[in-house]
mmCIF file of C-alpha atoms and ligand atoms in Angstrom:
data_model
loop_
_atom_site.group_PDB
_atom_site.id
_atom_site.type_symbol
_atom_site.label_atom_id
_atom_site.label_comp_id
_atom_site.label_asym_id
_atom_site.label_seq_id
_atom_site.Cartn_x
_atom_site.Cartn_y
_atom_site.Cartn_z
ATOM 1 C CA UNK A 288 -138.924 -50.418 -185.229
ATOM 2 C CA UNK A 289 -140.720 -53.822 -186.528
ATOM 3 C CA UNK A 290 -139.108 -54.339 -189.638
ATOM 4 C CA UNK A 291 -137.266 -57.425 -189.974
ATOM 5 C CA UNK A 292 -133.359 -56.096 -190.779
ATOM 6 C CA UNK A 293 -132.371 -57.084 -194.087
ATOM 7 C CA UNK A 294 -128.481 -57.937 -194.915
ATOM 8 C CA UNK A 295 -127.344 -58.237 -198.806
ATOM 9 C CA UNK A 296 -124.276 -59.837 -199.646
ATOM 10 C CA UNK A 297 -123.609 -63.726 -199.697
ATOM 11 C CA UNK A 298 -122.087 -66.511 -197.500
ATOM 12 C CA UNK A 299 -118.796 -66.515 -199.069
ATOM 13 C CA UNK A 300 -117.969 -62.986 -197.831
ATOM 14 C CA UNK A 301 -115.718 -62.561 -194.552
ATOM 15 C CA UNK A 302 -117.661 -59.278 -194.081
ATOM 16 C CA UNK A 303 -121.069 -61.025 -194.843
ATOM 17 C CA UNK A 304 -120.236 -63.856 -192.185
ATOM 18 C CA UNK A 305 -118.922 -61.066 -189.639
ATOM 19 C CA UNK A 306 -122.300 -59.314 -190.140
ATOM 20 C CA UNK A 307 -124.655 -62.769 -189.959
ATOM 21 C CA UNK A 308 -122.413 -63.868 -186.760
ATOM 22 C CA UNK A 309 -123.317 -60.703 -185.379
ATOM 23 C CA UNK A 310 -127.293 -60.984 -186.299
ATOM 24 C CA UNK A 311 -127.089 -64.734 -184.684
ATOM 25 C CA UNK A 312 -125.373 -64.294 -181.842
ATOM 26 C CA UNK A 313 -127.810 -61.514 -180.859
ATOM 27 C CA UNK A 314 -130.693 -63.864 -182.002
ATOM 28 C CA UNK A 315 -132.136 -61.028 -184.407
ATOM 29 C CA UNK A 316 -134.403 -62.554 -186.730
ATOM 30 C CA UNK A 317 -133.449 -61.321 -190.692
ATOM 31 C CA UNK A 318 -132.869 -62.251 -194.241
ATOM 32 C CA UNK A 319 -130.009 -62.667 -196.285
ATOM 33 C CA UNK A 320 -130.955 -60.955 -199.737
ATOM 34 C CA UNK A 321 -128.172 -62.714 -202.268
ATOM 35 C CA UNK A 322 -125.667 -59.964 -203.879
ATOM 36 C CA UNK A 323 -122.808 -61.823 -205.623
ATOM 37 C CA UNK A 324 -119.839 -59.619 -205.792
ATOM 38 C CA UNK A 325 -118.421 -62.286 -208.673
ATOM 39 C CA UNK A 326 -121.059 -62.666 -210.753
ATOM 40 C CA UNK A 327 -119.918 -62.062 -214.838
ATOM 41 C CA UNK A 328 -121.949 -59.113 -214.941
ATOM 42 C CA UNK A 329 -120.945 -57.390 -211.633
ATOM 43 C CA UNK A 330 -123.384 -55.830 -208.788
ATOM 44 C CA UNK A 331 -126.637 -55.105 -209.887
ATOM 45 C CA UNK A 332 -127.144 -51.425 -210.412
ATOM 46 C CA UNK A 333 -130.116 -51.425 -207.740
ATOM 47 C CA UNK A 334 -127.523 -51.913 -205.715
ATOM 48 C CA UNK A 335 -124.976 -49.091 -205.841
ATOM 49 C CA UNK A 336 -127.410 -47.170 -203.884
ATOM 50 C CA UNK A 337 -126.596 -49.537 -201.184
ATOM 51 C CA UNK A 338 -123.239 -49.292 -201.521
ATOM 52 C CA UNK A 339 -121.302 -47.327 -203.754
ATOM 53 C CA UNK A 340 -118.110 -48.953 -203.667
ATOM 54 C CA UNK A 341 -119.940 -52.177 -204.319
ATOM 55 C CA UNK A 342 -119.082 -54.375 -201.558
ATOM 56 C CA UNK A 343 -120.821 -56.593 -199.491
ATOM 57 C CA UNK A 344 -122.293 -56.238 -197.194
ATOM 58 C CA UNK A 345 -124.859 -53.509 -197.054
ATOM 59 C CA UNK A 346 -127.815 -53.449 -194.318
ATOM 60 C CA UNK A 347 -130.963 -52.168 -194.118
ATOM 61 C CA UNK A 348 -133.291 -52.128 -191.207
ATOM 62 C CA UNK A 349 -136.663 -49.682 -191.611
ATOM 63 C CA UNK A 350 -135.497 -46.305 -192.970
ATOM 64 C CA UNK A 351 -131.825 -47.609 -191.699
ATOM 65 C CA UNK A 352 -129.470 -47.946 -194.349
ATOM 66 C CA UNK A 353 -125.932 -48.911 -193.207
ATOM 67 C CA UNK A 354 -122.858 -49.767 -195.334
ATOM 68 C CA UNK A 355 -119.280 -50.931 -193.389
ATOM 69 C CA UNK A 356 -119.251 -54.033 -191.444
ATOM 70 C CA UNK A 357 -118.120 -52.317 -187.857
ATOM 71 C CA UNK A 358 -120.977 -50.103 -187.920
ATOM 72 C CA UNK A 359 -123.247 -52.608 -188.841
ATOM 73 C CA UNK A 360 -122.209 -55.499 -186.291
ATOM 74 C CA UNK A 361 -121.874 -51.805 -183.214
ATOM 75 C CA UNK A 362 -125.489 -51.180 -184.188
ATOM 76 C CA UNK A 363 -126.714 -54.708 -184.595
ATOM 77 C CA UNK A 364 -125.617 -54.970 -180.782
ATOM 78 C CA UNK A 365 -126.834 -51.814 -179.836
ATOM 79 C CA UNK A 366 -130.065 -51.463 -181.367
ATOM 80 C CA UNK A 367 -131.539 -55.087 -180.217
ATOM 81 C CA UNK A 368 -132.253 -57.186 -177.113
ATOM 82 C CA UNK A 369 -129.730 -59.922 -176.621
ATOM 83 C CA UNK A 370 -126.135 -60.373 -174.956
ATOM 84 C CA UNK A 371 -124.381 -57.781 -174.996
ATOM 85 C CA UNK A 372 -120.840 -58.172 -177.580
ATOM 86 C CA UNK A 373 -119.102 -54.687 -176.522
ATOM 87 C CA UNK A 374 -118.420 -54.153 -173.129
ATOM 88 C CA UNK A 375 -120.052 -51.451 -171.063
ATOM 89 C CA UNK A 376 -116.527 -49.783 -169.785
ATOM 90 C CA UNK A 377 -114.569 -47.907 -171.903
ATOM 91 C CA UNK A 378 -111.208 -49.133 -171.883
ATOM 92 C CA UNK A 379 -112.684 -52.591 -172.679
ATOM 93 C CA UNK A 380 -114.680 -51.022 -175.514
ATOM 94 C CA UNK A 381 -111.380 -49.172 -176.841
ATOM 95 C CA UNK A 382 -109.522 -52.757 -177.067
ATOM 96 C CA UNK A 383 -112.501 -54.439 -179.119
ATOM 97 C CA UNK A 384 -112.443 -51.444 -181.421
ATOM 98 C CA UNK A 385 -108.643 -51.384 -181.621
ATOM 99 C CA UNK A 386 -108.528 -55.147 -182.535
ATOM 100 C CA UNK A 387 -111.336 -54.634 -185.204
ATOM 101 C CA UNK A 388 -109.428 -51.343 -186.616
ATOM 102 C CA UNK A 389 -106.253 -53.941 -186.717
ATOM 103 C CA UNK A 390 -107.903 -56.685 -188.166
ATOM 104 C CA UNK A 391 -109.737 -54.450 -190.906
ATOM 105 C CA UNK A 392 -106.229 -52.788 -191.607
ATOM 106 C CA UNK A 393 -103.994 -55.452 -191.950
ATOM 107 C CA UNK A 394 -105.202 -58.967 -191.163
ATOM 108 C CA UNK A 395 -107.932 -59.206 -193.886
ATOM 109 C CA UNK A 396 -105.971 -58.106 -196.696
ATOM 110 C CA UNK A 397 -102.616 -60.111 -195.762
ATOM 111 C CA UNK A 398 -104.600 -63.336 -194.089
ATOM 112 C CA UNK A 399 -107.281 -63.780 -196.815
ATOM 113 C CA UNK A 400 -105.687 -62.356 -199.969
ATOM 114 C CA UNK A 401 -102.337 -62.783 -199.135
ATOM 115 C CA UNK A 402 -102.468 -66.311 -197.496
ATOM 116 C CA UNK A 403 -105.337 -67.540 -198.796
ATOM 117 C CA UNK A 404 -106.602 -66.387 -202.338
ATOM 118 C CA UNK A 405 -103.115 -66.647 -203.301
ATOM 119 C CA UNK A 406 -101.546 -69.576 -202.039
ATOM 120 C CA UNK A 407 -104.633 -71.784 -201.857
ATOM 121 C CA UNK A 408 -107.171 -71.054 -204.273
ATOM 122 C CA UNK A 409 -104.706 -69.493 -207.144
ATOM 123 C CA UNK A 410 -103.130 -72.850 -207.398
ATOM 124 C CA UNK A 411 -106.451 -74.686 -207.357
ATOM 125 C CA UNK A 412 -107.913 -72.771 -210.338
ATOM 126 C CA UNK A 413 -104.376 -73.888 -212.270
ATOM 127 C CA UNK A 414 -102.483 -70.115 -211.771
ATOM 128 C CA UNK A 415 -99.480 -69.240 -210.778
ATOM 129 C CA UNK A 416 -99.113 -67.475 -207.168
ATOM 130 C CA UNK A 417 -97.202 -64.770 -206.181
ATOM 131 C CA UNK A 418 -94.635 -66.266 -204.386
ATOM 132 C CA UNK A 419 -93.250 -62.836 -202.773
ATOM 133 C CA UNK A 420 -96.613 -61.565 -202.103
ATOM 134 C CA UNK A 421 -96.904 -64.836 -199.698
ATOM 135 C CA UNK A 422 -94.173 -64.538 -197.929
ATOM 136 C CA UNK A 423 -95.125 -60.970 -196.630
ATOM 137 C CA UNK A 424 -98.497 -61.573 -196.152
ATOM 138 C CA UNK A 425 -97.305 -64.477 -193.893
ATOM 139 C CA UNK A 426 -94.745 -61.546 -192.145
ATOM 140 C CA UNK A 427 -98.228 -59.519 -191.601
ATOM 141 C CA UNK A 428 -99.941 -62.595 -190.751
ATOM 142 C CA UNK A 429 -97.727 -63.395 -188.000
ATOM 143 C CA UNK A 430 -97.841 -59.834 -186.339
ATOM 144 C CA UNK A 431 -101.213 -59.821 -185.942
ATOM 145 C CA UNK A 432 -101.489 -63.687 -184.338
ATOM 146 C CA UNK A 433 -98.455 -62.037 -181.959
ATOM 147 C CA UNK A 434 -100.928 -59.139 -181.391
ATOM 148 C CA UNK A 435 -104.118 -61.043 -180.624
ATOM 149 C CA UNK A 436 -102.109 -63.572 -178.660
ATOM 150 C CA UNK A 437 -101.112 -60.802 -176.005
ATOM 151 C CA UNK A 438 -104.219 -59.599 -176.029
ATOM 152 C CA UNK A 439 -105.970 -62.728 -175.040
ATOM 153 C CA UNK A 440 -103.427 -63.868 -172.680
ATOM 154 C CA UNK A 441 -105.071 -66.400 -170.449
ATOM 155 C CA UNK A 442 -108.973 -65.476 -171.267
ATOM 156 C CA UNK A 443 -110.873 -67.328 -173.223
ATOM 157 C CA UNK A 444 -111.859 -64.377 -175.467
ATOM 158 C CA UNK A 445 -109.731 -61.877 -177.799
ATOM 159 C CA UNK A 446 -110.103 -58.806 -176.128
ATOM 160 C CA UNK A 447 -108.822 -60.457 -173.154
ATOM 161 C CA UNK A 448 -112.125 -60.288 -171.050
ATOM 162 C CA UNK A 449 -114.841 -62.734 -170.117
ATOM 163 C CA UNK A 450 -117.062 -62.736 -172.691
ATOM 164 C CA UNK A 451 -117.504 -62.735 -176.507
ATOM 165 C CA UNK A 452 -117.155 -59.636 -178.218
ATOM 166 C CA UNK A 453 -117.549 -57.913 -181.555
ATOM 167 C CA UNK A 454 -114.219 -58.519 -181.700
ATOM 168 C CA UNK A 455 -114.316 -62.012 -181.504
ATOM 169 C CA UNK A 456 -116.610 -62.389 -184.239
ATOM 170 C CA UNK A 457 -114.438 -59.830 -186.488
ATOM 171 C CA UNK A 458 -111.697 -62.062 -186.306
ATOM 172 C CA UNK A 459 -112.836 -65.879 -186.842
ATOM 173 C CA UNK A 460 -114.251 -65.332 -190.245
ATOM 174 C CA UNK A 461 -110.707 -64.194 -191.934
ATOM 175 C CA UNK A 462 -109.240 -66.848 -189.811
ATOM 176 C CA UNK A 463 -111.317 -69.503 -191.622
ATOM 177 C CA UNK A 464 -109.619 -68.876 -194.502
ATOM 178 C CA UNK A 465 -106.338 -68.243 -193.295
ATOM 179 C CA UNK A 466 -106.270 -72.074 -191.479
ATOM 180 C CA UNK A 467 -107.256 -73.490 -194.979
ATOM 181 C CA UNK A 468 -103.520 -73.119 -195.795
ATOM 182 C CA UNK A 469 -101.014 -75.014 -193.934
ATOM 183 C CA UNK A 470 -98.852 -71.995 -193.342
ATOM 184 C CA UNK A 471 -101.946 -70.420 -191.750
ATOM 185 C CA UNK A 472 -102.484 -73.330 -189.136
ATOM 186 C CA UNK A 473 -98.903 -73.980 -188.461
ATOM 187 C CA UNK A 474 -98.683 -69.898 -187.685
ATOM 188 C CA UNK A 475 -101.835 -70.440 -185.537
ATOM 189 C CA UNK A 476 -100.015 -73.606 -183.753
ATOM 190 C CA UNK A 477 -97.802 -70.844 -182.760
ATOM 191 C CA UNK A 478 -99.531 -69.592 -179.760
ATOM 192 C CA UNK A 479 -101.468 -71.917 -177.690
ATOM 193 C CA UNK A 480 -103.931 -69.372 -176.636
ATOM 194 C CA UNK A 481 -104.799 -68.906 -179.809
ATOM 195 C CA UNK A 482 -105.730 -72.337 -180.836
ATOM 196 C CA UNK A 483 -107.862 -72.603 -178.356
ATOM 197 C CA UNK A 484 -110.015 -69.481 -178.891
ATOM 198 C CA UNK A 485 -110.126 -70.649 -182.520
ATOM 199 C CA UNK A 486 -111.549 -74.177 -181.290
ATOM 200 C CA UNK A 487 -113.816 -72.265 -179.016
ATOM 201 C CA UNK A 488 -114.900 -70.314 -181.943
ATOM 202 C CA UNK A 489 -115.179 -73.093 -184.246
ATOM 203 C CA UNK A 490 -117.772 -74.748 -182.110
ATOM 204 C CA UNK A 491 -120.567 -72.225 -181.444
ATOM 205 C CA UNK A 492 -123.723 -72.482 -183.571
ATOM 206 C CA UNK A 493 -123.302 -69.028 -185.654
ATOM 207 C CA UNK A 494 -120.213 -70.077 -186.299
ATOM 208 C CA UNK A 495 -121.687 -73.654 -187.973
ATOM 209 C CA UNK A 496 -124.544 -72.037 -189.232
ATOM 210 C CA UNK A 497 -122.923 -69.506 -191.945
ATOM 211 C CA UNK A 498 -120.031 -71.643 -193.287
ATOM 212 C CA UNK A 499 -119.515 -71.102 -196.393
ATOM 213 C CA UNK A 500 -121.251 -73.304 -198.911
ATOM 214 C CA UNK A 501 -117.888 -73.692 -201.005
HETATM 215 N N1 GSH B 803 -114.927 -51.920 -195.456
HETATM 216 C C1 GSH B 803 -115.898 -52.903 -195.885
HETATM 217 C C2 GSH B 803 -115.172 -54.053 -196.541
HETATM 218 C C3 GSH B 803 -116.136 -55.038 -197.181
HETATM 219 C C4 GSH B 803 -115.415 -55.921 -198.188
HETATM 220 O O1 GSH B 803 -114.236 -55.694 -198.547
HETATM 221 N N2 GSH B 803 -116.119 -56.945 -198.644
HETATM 222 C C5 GSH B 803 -115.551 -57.802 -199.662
HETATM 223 C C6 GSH B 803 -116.081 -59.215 -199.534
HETATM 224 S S1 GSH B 803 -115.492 -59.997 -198.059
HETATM 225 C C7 GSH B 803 -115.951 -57.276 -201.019
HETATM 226 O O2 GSH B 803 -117.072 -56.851 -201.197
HETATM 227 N N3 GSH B 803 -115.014 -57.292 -201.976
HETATM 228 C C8 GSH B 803 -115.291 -56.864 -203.323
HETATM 229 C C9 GSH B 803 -114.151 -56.119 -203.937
HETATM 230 O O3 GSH B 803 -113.096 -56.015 -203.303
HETATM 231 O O4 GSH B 803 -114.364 -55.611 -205.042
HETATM 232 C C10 GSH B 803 -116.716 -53.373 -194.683
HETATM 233 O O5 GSH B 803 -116.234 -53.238 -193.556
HETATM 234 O O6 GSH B 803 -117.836 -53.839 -194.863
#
């Protein structure tokens, strides 16, 4: 297949920058065809074909039409040259996968919404937070750091092997957001390991070449 993959969504999306991450670190060449979730009127229509629960991102790649970040990012990896970012053994594989199911289940909504929308950008667009829906966000929050913390342990990536992973790139976009608010980066300062892989993260191209434009 020639076509050159096509990803709709935009740069302030955690899902969009898990997706792009994904396309970079596998050096697939592709476009990034805007779709503004926010905008006054909504999604275009053209694009509830893409994606009927209209979020981003949506992919397309020749007669390939994919919605849902991990399947995106699983064939990303497996359809083109590049490093691998899943292991070949399974039990590895089954840890990447678990930490994306965990970090799609509860560390988006909690470390983004919970943390973030609310306690950072509320307040910055004069409204009130919820104050309650903080502090157990920051309860959820700090599970999952405890959960990716044991399962980095002393490696130098999250699934606790040698190398990056899907996983890896799953993770560092909602913790982007998360370290914009001081509870967020004094949880992080929590575990050591941690802070590192998020410095390690922080300083790799794809990571520098989708921030956010905010
Ligand atoms: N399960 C979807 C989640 C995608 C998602 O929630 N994207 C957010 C942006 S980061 C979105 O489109 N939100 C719009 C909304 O909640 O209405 C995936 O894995 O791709």
């Amino acid at each position: 297949m020639t076509d050159k993959p096509r990803l709709f969504g935009a740069d302030y999306s955690v899902y969009v920058r898990i997706a792009r991450l994904a396309l970079l670190e596998k050096n697939v060449d592709h476009a990034l065809v805007p779709v503004d979730i926010f905008a006054r009127d909504g999604v275009p229509d053209w694009y509830l074909e893409r994606h009927p629960f209209k979020r981003i991102p949506a992919f397309e790649h020749g007669a390939l039409r994919l919605s849902e970040t991990s399947a995106i990012t699983r064939y990303v990896d497996e359809a083109f040259d590049g490093p691998a970012l899943q292991p070949a053994a399974a039990t590895e594989r089954a840890i990447v996968n678990q930490i994306i199911g965990l970090l799609d289940s509860y560390a988006y909504r909690a470390m983004v919404w919970g943390v973030y929308v609310e306690g950072v950008s509320k307040p910055k667009r004069g409204e009130t937070p919820d104050a309650a829906l903080i502090a157990t966000s920051l309860e959820t929050a700090a599970t999952c750091l405890a959960t990716l913390s044991r399962s980095i342990g002393d490696a130098d990536w999250l699934a606790g092997g040698g190398r990056l992973t899907l996983a890896d790139l799953h993770a560092a976009p909602i913790l982007a957001y998360f370290t914009r608010a001081p509870e967020g980066r004094s949880l992080l300062a929590g575990h050591a390991n941690l802070a590192l892989w998020w410095e390690r993260m922080r300083g790799r191209a794809s990571f520098e070449a989708t921030r956010p434009s905010d």
